[in-house]
mmCIF file of C-alpha atoms in Angstrom:
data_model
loop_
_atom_site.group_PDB
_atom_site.id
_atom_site.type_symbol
_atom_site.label_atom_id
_atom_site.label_comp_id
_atom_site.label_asym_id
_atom_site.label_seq_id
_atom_site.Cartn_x
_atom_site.Cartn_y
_atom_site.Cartn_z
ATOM 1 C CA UNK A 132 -24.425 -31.479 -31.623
ATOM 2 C CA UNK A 133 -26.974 -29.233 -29.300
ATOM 3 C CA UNK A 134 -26.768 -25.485 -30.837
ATOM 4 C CA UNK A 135 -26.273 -23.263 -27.658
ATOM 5 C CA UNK A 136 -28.243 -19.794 -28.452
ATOM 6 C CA UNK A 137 -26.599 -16.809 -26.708
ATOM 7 C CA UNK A 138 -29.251 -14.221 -26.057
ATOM 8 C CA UNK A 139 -28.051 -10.758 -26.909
ATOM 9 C CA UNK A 140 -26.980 -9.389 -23.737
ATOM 10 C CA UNK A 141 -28.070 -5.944 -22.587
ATOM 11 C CA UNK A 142 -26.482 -3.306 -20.521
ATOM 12 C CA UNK A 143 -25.538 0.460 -19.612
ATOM 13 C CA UNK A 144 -23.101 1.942 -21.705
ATOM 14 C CA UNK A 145 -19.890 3.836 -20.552
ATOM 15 C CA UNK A 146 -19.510 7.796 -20.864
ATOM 16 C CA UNK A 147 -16.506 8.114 -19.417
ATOM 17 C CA UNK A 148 -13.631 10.116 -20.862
ATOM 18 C CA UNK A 149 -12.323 7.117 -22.431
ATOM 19 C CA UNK A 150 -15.143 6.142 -24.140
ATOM 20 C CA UNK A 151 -14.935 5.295 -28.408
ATOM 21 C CA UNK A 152 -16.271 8.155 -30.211
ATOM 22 C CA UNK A 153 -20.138 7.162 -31.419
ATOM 23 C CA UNK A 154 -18.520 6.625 -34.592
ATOM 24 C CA UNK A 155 -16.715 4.385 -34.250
ATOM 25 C CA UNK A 156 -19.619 2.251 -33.720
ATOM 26 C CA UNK A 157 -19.542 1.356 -37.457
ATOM 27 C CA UNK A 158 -16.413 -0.623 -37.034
ATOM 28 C CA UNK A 159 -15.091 -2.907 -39.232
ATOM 29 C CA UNK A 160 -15.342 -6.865 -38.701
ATOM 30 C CA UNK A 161 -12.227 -8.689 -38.204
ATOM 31 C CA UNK A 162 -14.005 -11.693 -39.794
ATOM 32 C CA UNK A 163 -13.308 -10.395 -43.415
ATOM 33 C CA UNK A 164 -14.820 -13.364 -44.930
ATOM 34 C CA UNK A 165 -18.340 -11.984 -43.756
ATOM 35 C CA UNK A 166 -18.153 -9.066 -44.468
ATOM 36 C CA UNK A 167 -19.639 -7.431 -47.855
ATOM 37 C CA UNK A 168 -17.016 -6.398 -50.231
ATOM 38 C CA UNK A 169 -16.478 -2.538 -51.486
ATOM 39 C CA UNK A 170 -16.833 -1.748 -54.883
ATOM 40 C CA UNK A 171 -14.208 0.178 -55.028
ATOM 41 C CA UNK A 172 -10.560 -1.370 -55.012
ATOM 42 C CA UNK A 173 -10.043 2.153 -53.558
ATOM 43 C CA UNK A 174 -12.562 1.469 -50.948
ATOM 44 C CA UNK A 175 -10.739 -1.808 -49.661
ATOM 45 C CA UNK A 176 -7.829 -0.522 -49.187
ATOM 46 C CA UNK A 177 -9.703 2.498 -46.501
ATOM 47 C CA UNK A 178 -11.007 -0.973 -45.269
ATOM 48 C CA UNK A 179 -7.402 -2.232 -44.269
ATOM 49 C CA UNK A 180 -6.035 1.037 -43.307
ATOM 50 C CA UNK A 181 -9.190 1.415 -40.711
ATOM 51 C CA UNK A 182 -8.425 -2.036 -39.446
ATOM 52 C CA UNK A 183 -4.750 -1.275 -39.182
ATOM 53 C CA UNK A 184 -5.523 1.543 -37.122
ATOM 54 C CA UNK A 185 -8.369 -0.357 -34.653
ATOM 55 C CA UNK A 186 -5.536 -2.998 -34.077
ATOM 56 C CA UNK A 187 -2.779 -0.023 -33.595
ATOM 57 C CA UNK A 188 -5.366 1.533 -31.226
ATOM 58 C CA UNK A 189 -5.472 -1.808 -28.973
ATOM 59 C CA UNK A 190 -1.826 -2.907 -28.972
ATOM 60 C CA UNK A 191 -1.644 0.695 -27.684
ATOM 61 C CA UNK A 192 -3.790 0.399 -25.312
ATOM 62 C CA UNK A 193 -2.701 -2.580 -23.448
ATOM 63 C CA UNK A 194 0.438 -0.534 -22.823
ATOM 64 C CA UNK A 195 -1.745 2.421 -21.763
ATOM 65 C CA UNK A 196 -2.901 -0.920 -19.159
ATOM 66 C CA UNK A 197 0.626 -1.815 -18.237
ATOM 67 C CA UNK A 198 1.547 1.981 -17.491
ATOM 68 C CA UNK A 199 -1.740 2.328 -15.781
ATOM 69 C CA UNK A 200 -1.433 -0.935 -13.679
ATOM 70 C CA UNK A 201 2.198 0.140 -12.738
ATOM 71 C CA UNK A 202 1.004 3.688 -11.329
ATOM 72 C CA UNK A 203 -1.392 2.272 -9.119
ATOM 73 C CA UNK A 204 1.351 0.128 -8.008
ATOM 74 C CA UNK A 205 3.451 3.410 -7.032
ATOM 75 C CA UNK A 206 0.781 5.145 -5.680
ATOM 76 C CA UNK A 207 0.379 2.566 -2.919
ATOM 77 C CA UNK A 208 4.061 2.110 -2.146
ATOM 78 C CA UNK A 209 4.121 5.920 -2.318
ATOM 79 C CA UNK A 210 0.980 5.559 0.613
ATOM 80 C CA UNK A 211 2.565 3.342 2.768
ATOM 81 C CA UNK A 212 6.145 4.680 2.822
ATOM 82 C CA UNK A 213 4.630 7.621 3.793
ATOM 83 C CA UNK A 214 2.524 6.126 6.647
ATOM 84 C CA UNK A 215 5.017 4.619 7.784
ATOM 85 C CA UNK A 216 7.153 7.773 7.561
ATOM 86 C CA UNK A 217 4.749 9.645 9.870
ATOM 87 C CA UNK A 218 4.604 6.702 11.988
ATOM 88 C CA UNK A 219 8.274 6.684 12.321
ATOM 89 C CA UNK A 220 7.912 10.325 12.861
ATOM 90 C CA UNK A 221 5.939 9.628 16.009
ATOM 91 C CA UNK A 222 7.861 7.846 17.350
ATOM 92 C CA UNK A 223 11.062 10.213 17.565
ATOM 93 C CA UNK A 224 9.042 12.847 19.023
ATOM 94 C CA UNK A 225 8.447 10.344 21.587
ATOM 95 C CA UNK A 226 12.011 9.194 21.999
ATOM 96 C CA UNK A 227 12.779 13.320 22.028
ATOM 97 C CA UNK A 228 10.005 14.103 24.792
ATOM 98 C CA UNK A 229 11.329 11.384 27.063
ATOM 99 C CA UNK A 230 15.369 12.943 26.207
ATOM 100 C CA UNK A 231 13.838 15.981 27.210
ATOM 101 C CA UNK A 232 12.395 15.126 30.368
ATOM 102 C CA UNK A 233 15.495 13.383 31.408
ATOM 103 C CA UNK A 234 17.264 16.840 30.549
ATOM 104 C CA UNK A 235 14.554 19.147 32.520
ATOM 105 C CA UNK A 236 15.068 16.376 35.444
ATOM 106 C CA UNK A 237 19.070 16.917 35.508
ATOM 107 C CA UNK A 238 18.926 20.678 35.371
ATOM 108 C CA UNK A 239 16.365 20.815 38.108
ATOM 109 C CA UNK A 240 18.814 19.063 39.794
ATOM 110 C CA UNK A 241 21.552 21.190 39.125
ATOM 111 C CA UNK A 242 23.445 19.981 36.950
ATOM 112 C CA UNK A 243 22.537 18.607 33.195
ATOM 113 C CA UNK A 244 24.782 16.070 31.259
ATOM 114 C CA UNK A 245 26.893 17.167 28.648
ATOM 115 C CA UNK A 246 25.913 14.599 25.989
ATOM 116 C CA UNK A 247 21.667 15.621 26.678
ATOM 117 C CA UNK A 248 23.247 19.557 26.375
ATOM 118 C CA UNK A 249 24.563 18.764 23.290
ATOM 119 C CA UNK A 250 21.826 16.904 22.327
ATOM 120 C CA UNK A 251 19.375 19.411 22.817
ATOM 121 C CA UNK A 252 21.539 21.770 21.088
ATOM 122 C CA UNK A 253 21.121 23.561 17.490
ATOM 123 C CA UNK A 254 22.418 20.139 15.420
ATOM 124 C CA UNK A 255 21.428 17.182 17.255
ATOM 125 C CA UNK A 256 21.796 14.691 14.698
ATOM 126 C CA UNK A 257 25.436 15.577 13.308
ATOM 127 C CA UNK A 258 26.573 15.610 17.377
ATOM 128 C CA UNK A 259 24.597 11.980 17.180
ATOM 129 C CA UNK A 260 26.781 10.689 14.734
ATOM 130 C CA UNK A 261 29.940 10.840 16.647
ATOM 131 C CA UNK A 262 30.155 7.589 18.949
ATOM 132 C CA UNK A 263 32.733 9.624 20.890
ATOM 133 C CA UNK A 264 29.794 11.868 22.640
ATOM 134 C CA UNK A 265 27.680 9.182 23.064
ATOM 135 C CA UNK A 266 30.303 7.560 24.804
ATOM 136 C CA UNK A 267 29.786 10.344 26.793
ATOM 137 C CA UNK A 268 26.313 9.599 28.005
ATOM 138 C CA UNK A 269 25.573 6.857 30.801
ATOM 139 C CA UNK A 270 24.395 3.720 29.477
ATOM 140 C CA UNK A 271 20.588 4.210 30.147
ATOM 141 C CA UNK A 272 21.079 7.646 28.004
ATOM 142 C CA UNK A 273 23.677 5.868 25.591
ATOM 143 C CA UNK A 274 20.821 3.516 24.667
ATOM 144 C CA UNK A 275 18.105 6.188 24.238
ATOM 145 C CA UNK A 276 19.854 8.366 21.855
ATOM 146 C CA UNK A 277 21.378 5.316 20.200
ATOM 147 C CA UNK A 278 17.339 4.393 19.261
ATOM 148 C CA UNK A 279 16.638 7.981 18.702
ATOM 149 C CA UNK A 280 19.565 8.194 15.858
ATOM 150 C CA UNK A 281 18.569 4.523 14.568
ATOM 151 C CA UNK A 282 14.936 5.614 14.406
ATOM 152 C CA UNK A 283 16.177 8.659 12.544
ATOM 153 C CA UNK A 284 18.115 6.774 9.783
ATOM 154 C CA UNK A 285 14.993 4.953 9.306
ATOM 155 C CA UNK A 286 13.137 7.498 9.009
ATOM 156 C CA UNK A 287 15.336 9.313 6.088
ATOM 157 C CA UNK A 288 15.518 6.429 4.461
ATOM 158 C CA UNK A 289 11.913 6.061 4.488
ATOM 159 C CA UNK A 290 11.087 9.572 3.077
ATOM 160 C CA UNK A 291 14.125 8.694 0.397
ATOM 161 C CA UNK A 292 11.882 5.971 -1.042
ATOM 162 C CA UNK A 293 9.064 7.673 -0.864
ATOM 163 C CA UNK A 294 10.703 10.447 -3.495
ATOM 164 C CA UNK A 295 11.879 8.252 -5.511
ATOM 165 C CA UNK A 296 8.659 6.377 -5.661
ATOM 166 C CA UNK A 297 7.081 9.730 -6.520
ATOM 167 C CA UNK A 298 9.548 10.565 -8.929
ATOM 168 C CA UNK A 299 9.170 7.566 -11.181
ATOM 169 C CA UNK A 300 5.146 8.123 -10.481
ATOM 170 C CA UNK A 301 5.351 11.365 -12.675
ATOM 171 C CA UNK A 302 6.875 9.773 -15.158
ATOM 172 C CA UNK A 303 4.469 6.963 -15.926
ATOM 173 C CA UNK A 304 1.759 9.642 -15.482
ATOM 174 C CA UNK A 305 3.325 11.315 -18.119
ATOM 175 C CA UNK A 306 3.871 7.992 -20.008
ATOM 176 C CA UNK A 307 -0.381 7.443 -19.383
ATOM 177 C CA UNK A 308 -0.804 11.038 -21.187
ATOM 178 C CA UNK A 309 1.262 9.790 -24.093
ATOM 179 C CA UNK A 310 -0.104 6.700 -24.649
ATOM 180 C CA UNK A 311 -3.906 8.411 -24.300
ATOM 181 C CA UNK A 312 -2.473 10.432 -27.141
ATOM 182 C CA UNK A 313 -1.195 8.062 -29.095
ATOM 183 C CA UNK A 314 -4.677 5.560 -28.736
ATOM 184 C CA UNK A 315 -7.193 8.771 -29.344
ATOM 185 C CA UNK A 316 -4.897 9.431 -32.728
ATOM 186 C CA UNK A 317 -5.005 6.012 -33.960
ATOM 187 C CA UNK A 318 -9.389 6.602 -33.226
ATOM 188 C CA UNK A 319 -9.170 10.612 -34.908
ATOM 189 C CA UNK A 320 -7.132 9.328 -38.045
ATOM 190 C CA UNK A 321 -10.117 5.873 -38.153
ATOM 191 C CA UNK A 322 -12.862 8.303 -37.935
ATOM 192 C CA UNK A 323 -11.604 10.257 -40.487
ATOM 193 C CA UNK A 324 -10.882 7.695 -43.186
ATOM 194 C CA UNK A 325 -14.779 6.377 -42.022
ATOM 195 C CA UNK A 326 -15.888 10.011 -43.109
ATOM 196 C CA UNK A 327 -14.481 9.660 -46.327
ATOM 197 C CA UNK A 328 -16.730 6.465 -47.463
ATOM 198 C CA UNK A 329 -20.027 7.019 -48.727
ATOM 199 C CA UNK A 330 -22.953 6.857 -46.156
ATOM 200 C CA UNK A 331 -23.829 3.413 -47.914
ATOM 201 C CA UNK A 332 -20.576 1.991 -47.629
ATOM 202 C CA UNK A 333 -20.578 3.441 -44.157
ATOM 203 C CA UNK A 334 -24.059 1.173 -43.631
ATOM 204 C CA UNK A 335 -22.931 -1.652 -45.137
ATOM 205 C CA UNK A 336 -19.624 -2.072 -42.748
ATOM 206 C CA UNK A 337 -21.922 -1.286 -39.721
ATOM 207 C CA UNK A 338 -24.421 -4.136 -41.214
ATOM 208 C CA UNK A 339 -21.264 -6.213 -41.482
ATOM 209 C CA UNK A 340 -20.924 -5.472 -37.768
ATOM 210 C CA UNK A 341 -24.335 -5.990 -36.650
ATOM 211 C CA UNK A 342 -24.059 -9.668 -38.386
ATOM 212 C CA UNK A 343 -20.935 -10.741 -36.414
ATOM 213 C CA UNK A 344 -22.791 -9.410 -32.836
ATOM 214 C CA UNK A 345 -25.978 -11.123 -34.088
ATOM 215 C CA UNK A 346 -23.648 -14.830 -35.212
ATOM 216 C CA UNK A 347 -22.738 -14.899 -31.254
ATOM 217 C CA UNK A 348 -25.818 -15.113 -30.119
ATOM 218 C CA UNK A 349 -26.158 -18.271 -32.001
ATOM 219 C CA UNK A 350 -22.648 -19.812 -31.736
ATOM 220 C CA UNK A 351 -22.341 -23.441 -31.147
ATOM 221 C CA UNK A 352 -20.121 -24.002 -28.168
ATOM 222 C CA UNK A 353 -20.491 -27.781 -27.547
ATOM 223 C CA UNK A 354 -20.511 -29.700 -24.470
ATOM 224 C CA UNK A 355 -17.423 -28.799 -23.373
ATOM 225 C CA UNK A 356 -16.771 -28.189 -19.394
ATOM 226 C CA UNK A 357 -14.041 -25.826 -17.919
ATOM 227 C CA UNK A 358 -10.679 -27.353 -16.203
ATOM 228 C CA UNK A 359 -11.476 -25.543 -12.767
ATOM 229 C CA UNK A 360 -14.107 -24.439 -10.705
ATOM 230 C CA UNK A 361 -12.515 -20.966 -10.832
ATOM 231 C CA UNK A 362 -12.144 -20.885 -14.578
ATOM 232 C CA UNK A 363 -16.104 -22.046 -14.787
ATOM 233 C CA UNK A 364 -16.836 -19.150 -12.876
ATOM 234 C CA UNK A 365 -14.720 -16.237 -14.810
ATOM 235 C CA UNK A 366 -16.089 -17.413 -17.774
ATOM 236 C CA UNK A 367 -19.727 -17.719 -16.496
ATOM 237 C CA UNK A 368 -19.139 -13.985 -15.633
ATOM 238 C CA UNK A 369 -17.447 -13.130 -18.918
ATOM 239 C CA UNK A 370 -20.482 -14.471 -20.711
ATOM 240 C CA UNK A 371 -22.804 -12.449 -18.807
ATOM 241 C CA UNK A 372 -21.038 -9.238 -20.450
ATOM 242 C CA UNK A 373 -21.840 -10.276 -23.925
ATOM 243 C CA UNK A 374 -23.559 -7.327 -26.238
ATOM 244 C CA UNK A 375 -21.557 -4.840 -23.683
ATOM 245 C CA UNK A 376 -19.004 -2.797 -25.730
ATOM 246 C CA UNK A 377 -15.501 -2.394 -26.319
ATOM 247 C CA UNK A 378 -14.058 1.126 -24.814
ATOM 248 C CA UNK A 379 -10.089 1.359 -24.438
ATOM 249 C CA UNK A 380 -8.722 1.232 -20.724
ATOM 250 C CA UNK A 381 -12.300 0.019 -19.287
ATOM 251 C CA UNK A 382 -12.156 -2.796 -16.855
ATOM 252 C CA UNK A 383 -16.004 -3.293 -16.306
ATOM 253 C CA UNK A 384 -18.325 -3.685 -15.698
ATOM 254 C CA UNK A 385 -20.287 -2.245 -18.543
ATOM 255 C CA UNK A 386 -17.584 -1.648 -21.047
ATOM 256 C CA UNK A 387 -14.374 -3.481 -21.610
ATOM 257 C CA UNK A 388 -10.957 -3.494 -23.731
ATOM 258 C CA UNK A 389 -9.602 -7.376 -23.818
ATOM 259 C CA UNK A 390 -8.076 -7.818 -20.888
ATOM 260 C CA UNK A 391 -10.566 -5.379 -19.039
ATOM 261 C CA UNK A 392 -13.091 -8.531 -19.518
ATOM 262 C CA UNK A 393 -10.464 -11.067 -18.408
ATOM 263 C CA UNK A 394 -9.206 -9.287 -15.281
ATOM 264 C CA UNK A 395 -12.757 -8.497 -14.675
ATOM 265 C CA UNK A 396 -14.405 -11.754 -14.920
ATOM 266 C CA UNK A 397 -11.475 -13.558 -12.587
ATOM 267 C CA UNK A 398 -12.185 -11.410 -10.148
ATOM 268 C CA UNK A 399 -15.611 -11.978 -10.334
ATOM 269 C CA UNK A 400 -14.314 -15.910 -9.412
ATOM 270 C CA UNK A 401 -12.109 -14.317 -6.306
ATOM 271 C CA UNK A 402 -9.166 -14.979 -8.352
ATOM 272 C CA UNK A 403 -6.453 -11.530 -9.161
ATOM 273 C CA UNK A 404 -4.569 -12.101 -12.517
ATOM 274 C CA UNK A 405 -2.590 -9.112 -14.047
ATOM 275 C CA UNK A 406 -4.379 -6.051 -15.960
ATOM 276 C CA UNK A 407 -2.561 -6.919 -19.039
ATOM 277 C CA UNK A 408 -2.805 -9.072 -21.867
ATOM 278 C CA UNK A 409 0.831 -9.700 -22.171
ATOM 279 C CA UNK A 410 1.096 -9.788 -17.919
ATOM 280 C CA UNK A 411 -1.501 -12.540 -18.690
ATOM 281 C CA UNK A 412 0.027 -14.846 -21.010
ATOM 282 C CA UNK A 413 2.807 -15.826 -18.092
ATOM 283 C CA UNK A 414 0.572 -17.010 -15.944
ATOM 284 C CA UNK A 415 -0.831 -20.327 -14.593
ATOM 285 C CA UNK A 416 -0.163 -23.318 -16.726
ATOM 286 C CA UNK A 417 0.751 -22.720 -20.660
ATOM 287 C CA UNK A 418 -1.239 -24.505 -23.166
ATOM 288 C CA UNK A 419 0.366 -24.210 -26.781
ATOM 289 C CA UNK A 420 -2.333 -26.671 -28.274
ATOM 290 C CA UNK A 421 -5.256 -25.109 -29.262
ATOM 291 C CA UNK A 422 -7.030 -28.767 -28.764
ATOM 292 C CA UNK A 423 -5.735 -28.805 -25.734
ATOM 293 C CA UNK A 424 -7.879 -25.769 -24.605
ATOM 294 C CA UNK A 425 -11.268 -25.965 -22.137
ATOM 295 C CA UNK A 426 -13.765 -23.485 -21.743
ATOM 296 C CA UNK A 427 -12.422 -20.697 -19.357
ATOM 297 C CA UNK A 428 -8.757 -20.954 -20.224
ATOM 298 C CA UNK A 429 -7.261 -17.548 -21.759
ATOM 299 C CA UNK A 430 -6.620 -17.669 -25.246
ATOM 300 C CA UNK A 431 -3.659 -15.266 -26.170
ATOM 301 C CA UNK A 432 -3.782 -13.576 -29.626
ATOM 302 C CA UNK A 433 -1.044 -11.787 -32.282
ATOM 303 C CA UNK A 434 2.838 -12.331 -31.967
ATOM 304 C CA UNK A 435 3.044 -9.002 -29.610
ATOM 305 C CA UNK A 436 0.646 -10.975 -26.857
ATOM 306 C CA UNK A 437 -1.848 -7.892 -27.514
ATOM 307 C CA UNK A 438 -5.194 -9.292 -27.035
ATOM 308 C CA UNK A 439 -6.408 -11.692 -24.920
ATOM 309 C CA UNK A 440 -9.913 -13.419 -24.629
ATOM 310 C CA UNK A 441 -11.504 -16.860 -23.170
ATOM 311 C CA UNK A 442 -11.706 -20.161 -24.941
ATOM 312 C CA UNK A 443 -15.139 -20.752 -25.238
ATOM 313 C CA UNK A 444 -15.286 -24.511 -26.722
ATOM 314 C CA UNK A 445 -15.657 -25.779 -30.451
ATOM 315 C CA UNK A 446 -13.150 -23.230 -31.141
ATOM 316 C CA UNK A 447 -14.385 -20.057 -30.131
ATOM 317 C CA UNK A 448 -13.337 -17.311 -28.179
ATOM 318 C CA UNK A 449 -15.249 -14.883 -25.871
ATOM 319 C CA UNK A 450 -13.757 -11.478 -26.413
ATOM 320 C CA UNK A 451 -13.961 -8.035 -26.466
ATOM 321 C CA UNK A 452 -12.276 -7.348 -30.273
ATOM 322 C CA UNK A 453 -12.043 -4.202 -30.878
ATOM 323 C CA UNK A 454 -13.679 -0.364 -30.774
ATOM 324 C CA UNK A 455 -16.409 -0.109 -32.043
ATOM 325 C CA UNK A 456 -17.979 -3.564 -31.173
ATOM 326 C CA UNK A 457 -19.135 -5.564 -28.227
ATOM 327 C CA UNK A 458 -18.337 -8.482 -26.124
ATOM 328 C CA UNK A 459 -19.142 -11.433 -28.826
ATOM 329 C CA UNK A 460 -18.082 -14.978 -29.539
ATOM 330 C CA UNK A 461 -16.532 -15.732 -32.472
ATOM 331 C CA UNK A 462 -14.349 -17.936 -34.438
ATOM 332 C CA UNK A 463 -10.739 -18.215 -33.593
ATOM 333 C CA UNK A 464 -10.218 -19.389 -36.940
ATOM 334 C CA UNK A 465 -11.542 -16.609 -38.759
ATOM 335 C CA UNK A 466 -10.714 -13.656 -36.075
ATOM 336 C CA UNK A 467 -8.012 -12.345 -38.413
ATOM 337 C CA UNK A 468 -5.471 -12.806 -35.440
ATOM 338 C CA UNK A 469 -3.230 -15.501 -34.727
ATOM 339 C CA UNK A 470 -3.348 -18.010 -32.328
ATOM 340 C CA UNK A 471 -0.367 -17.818 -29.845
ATOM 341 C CA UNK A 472 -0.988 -20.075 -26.871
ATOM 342 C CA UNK A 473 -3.389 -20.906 -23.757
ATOM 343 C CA UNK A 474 -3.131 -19.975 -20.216
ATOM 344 C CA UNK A 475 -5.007 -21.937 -17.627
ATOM 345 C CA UNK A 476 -5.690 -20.377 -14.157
ATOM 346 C CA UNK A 477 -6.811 -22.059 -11.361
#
């Protein structure tokens, strides 16, 4: 079978605020089995507890994705209950400009209607509410001030939603800042169990690291071809991102967290799938065979749902692991995660 080099891909890093510390370059590999063992029993057990923490740090962060994902959700419900609030706002000072005219009109006259006096008076809305003084009115002015007090329900309803909108807004802001806490812990208490390994043992995990980014450039995919025209194209553009690294909460397109790539690269195809790994897995057609899979279908990872990648044939996945390292292929087999089930879209 062919061998399909992947040439180390390229690309501008990310210094945003939610960029991995430069430390945590030296990440460990998932892929234990290559990976040069400690000396120390000591030392492997700092391995695991680093690891622990890097997977923590992830699970976290896809809810850090949901609450993110469900804020910009708010904030454009939020936007167009308030549009249409002003819009609706419009339109009774419209609906009050033409009552008023009708009122300047009877008193020029000499005489003005008692339902527009009242109207016009201190509390128009409460005397609106009583059908007795719009009985009052003639029928043109009945139907008027009938649409005026409609239009004004409408309009308090309106501005109702919108505060409750913005209340639960604040509170999955406020869930955002704890989850940012909680991922940028899980990263402090990594760095510092990195800081307590020697600088050689520090080289050899980053060596360990550098292997698995330099293994997917030679992966062996096969001859496999995607079940879609759209899936061929998300995972032509996930490929492109290989050698780009992992940074929590990035979306692309020159860093990613796992479902940052996936989201990315279906859009990239003109296809809008959910920001989340776990959002993810419920879409499209399930695949619980991993023989069943084709390159471009999602591959969905741990019991929790909390990582996500593509199927990239002869049993690899196209992923963005973990912090510290990049966009890489690599074995399903050996990614030190378990294989939940396939989800093909499109």
């Amino acid at each position: 079978m062919a061998s399909h080099r992947r040439p180390k891909q390229t690309g501008p890093r990310c210094n945003g605020v939610l960029t991995v510390t430069a430390a945590a370059a030296v990440a460990l590999s998932t892929q234990t089995a290559s990976a040069d063992p400690l000396p120390d029993p000591n030392k492997k057990g700092v391995q695991a507890q680093i690891d622990r923490l890097y997977e923590q740090a992830t699970q976290a962060t896809e809810k850090y994705n949901g609450a993110g994902e469900k804020a910009e959700t708010l904030k454009k419900q939020v936007a167009a209950l308030q549009d249409a609030a002003a819009r609706k706002q419009g339109e009774l000072n419209e609906l009050r400009d033409r009552i008023g005219t009708v009122a300047a009109g009877q008193y020029r006259a000499g005489g003005l209607d008692p339902a527009l006096q009242l109207f016009l008076s201190g509390d128009p809305d409460t005397y609106l509410e009583s059908a007795s003084a719009l009985d009052r009115a003639g029928d043109r002015q009945s139907a008027v001030l009938r649409q005026f007090l409609s239009q004004q329900r409408a309009l308090r309803q309106q501005r109702t939603e919108a505060s409750e909108k913005l209340r639960d807004l604040d509170e999955v802001q406020t869930e955002l800042g704890r989850r940012k806490g909680e991922i940028q812990g899980k990263l402090r208490e990594a760095q510092r169990l990195l800081n307590t390994l020697t600088a050689e043992e520090r080289a050899r995990i980053a060596e360990a690291e550098d292997r698995a980014n330099r293994a997917s450039s030679r992966v062996d995919l096969g001859d496999e071809t995607s079940a879609s025209s759209r899936a061929a194209a998300a995972f032509a553009a996930a490929k492109s991102r290989v050698g780009l690294p992992y940074v929590w909460g990035a979306s692309g397109p020159a860093s990613f967290d796992c479902s940052g790539l996936t989201s990315w690269a279906f859009r990239q195809a003109d296809v809008s799938i959910p920001r989340t790994s776990q959002a993810q897995a419920n879409i499209g057609t399930r695949i619980d065979s991993l023989g069943a899979l084709r390159p471009g279908d999602l591959v969905l990872m741990r019991t929790d749902l909390s990582h996500v990648g593509f199927y990239a044939g002869n049993g690899q996945i196209l992923h963005s692991p973990k912090p510290g390292a990049q966009v890489r292929y690599e074995s399903i087999a050996r990614s030190g995660m378990p294989f939940m089930w396939g989800v093909r879209v499109g």
